[in-house]
Tab-separated table of C-alpha atoms in Angstrom:
chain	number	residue	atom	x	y	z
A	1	UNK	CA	32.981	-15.526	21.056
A	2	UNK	CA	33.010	-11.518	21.862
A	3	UNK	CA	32.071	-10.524	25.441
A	4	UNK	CA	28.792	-8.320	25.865
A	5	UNK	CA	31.777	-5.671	26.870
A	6	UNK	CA	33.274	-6.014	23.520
A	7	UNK	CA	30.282	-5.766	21.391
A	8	UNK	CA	29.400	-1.960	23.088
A	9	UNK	CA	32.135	-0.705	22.195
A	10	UNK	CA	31.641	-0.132	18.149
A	11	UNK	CA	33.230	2.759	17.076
A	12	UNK	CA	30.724	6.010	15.663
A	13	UNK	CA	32.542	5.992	12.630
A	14	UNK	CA	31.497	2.224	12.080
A	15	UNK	CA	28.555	2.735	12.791
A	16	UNK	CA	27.813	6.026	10.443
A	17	UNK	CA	29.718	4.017	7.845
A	18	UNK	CA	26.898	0.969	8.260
A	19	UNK	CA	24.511	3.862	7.806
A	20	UNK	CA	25.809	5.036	4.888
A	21	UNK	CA	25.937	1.544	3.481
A	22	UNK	CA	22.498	0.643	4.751
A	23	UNK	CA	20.754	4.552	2.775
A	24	UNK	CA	23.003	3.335	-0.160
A	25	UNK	CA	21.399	-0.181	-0.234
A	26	UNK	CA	18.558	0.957	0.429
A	27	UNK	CA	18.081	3.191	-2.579
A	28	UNK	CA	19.487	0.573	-4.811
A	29	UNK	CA	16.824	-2.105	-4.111
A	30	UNK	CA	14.024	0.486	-3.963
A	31	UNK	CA	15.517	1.309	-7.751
A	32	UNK	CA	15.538	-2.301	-8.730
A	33	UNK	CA	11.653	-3.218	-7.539
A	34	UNK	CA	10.642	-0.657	-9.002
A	35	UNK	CA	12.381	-1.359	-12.238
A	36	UNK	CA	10.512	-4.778	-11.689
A	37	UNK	CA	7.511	-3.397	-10.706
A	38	UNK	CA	7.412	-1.228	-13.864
A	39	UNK	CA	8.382	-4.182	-16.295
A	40	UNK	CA	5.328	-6.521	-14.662
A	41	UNK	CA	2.999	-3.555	-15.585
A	42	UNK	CA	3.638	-3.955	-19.161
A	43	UNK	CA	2.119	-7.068	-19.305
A	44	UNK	CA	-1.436	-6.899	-20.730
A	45	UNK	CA	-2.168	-10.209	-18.696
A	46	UNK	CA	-1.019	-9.093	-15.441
A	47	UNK	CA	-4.233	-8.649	-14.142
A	48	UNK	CA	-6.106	-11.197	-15.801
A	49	UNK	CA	-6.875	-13.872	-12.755
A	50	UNK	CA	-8.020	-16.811	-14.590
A	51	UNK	CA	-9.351	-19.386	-12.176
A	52	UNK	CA	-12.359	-21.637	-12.799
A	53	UNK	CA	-13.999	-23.262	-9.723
A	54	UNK	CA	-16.387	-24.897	-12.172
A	55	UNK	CA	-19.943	-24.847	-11.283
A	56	UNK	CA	-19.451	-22.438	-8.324
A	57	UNK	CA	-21.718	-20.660	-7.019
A	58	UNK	CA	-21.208	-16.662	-6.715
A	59	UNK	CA	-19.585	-15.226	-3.460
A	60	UNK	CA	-22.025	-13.126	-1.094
A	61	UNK	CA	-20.792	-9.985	-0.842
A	62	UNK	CA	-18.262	-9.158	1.493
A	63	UNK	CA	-19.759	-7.872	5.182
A	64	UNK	CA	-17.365	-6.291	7.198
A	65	UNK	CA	-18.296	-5.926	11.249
A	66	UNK	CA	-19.043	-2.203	11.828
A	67	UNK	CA	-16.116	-0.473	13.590
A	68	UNK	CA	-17.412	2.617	12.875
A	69	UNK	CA	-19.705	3.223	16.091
A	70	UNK	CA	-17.921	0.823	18.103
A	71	UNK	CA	-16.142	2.836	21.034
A	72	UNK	CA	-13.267	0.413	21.827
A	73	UNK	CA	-12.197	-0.153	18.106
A	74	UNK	CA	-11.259	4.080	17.986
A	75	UNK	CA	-8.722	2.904	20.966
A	76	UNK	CA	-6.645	0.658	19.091
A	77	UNK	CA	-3.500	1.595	17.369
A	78	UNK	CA	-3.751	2.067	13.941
A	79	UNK	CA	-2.402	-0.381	11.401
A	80	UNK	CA	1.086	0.232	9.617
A	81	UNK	CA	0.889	1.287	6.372
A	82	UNK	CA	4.443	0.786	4.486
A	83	UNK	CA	5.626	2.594	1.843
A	84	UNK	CA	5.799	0.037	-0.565
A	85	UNK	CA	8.835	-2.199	-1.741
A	86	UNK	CA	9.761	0.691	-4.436
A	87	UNK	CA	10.917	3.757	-2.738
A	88	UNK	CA	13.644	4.249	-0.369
A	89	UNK	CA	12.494	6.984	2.200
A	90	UNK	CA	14.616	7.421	5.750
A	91	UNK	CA	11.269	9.545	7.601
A	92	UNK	CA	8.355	7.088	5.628
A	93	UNK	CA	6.546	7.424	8.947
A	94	UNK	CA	6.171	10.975	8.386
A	95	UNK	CA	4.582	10.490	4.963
A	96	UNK	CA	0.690	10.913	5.157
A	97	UNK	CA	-1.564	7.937	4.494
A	98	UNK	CA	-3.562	8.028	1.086
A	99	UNK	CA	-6.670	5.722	0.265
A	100	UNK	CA	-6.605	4.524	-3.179
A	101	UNK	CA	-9.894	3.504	-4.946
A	102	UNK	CA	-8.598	0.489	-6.866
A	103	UNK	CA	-11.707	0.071	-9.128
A	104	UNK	CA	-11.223	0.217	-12.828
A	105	UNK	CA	-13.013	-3.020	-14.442
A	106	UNK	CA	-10.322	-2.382	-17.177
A	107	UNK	CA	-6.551	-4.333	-16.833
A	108	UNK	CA	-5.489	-1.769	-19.245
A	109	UNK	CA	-6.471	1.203	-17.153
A	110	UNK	CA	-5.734	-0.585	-13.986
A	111	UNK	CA	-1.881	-0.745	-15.209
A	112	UNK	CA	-1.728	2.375	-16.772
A	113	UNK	CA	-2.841	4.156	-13.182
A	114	UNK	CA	-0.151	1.863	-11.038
A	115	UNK	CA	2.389	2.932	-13.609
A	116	UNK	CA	1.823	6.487	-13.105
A	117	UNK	CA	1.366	5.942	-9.560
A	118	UNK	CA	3.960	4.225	-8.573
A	119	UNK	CA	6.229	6.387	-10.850
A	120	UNK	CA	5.385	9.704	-9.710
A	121	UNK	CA	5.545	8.179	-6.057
A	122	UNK	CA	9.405	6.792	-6.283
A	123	UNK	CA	10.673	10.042	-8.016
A	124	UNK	CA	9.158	11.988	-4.939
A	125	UNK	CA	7.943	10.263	-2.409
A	126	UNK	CA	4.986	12.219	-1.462
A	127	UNK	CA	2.502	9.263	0.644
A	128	UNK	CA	1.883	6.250	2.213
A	129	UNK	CA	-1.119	4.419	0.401
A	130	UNK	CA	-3.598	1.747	1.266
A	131	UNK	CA	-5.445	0.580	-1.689
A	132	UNK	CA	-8.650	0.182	-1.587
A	133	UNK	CA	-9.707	-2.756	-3.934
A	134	UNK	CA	-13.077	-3.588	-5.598
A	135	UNK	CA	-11.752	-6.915	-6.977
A	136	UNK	CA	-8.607	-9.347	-5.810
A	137	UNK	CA	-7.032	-8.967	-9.216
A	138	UNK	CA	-4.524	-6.212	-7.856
A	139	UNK	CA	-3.947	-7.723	-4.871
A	140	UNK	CA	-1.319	-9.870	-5.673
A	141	UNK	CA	0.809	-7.443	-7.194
A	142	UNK	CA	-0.061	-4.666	-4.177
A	143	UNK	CA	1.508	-7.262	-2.038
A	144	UNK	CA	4.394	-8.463	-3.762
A	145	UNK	CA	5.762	-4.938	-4.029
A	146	UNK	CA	4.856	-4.667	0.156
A	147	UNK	CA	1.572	-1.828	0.129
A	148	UNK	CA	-1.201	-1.761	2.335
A	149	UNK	CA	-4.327	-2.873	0.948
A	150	UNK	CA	-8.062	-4.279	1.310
A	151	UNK	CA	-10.606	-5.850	-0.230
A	152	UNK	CA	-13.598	-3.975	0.022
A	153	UNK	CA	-15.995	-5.636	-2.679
A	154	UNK	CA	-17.867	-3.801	-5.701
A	155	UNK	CA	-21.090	-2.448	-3.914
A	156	UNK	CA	-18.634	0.067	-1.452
A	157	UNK	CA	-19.504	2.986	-0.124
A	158	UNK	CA	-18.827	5.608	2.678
A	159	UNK	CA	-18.986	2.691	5.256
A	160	UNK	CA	-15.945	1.028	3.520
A	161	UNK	CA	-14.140	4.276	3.639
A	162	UNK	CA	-14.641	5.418	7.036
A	163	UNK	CA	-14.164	1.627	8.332
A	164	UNK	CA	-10.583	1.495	6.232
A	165	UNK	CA	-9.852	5.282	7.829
A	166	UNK	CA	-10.125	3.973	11.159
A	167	UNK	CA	-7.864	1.070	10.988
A	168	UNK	CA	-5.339	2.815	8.590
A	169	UNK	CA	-5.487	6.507	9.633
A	170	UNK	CA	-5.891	8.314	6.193
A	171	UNK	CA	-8.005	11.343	5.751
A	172	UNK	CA	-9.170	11.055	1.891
A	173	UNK	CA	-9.671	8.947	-0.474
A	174	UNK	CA	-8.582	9.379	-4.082
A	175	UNK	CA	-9.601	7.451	-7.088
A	176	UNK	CA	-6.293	5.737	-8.644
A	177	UNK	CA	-7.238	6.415	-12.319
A	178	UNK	CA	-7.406	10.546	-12.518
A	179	UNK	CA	-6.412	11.229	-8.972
A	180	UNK	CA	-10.203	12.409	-8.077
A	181	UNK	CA	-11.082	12.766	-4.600
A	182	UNK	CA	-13.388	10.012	-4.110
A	183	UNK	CA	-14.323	10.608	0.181
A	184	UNK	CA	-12.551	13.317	2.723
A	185	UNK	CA	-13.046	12.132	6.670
A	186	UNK	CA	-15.005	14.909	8.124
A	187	UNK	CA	-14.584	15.521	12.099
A	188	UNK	CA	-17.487	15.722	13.667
């Protein structure tokens, strides 16, 4: 068993070595999820959630507790917004955060925005994003690929936006199907 003495005394060239190593790594597994990412999007079922609760009655919607006016909730940290599973970035914290209006009905249009997205985003990392979805049907797929998202239900608004910019920290909100800005945070 080493000593505590022993283990402090790693040599730099080790360690820049296990950098190396580590960026190299890195960049391979960001190239191989997205690789996998890309090759789930071509499935015209991806999106298609087909569960039957039989006889259920519809869901209320959702009503999130207003952190918008509520002093103590501007206090708290922010939450971390990752970079997503795809890209390999060394500075991600750096990268602004990005709301992204998940809310095309259509699976087909839903898949051809991520695949754009997600494409333009690992040949240039340019953002962080937090989607912003209007059903669960991307959710699954958001998370398996490690991004930052919420449910915010179909009747959304400005609330939704400004509640999502405090917890997350972004300062627009773009639609993910033609990139259109969709809310900008205005200081007051």
């Amino acid at each position: 068993m080493a000593t505590k003495s022993e283990n402090l005394n790693l040599s730099p060239g080790f360690i820049r070595r296990l950098l190396r190593e580590n960026r190299a790594q890195g960049r391979a597994l960001a190239s191989h999820e997205l690789r996998r990412a890309l090759e789930e999007l071509q499935n015209p079922e991806l999106f298609e959630l087909k569960i039957d609760f039989h006889n259920t009655a519809s869901a209320r919607d959702v009503e999130l507790p207003s952190i918008i006016v509520d002093p103590v909730s501007k206090l708290l940290p922010r939450l971390n917004v990752p970079i997503g599973a795809i890209v390999w970035e060394e500075n991600a914290d750096k990268l602004p955060v990005v709301g992204i209006l998940t809310s095309a009905s259509d699976s087909e249009a839903l898949r051809a925005g991520l695949k754009a997205l997600l494409t333009a985003h690992a040949s240039d990392p340019f953002a962080r994003f937090v989607f912003l979805c209007t059903s669960f049907a991307a959710i699954p797929f958001l998370g398996r690929y490690q991004f930052a998202y919420e449910y915010i239900g179909e009747n959304y608004g400005d609330v939704s936006f400004k509640r999502a910019a405090i917890r997350y920290g972004f300062e627009e909100v773009r639609s993910l199907v033609g990139a259109e800005l969709q809310w900008k945070h205005t200081h007051n």
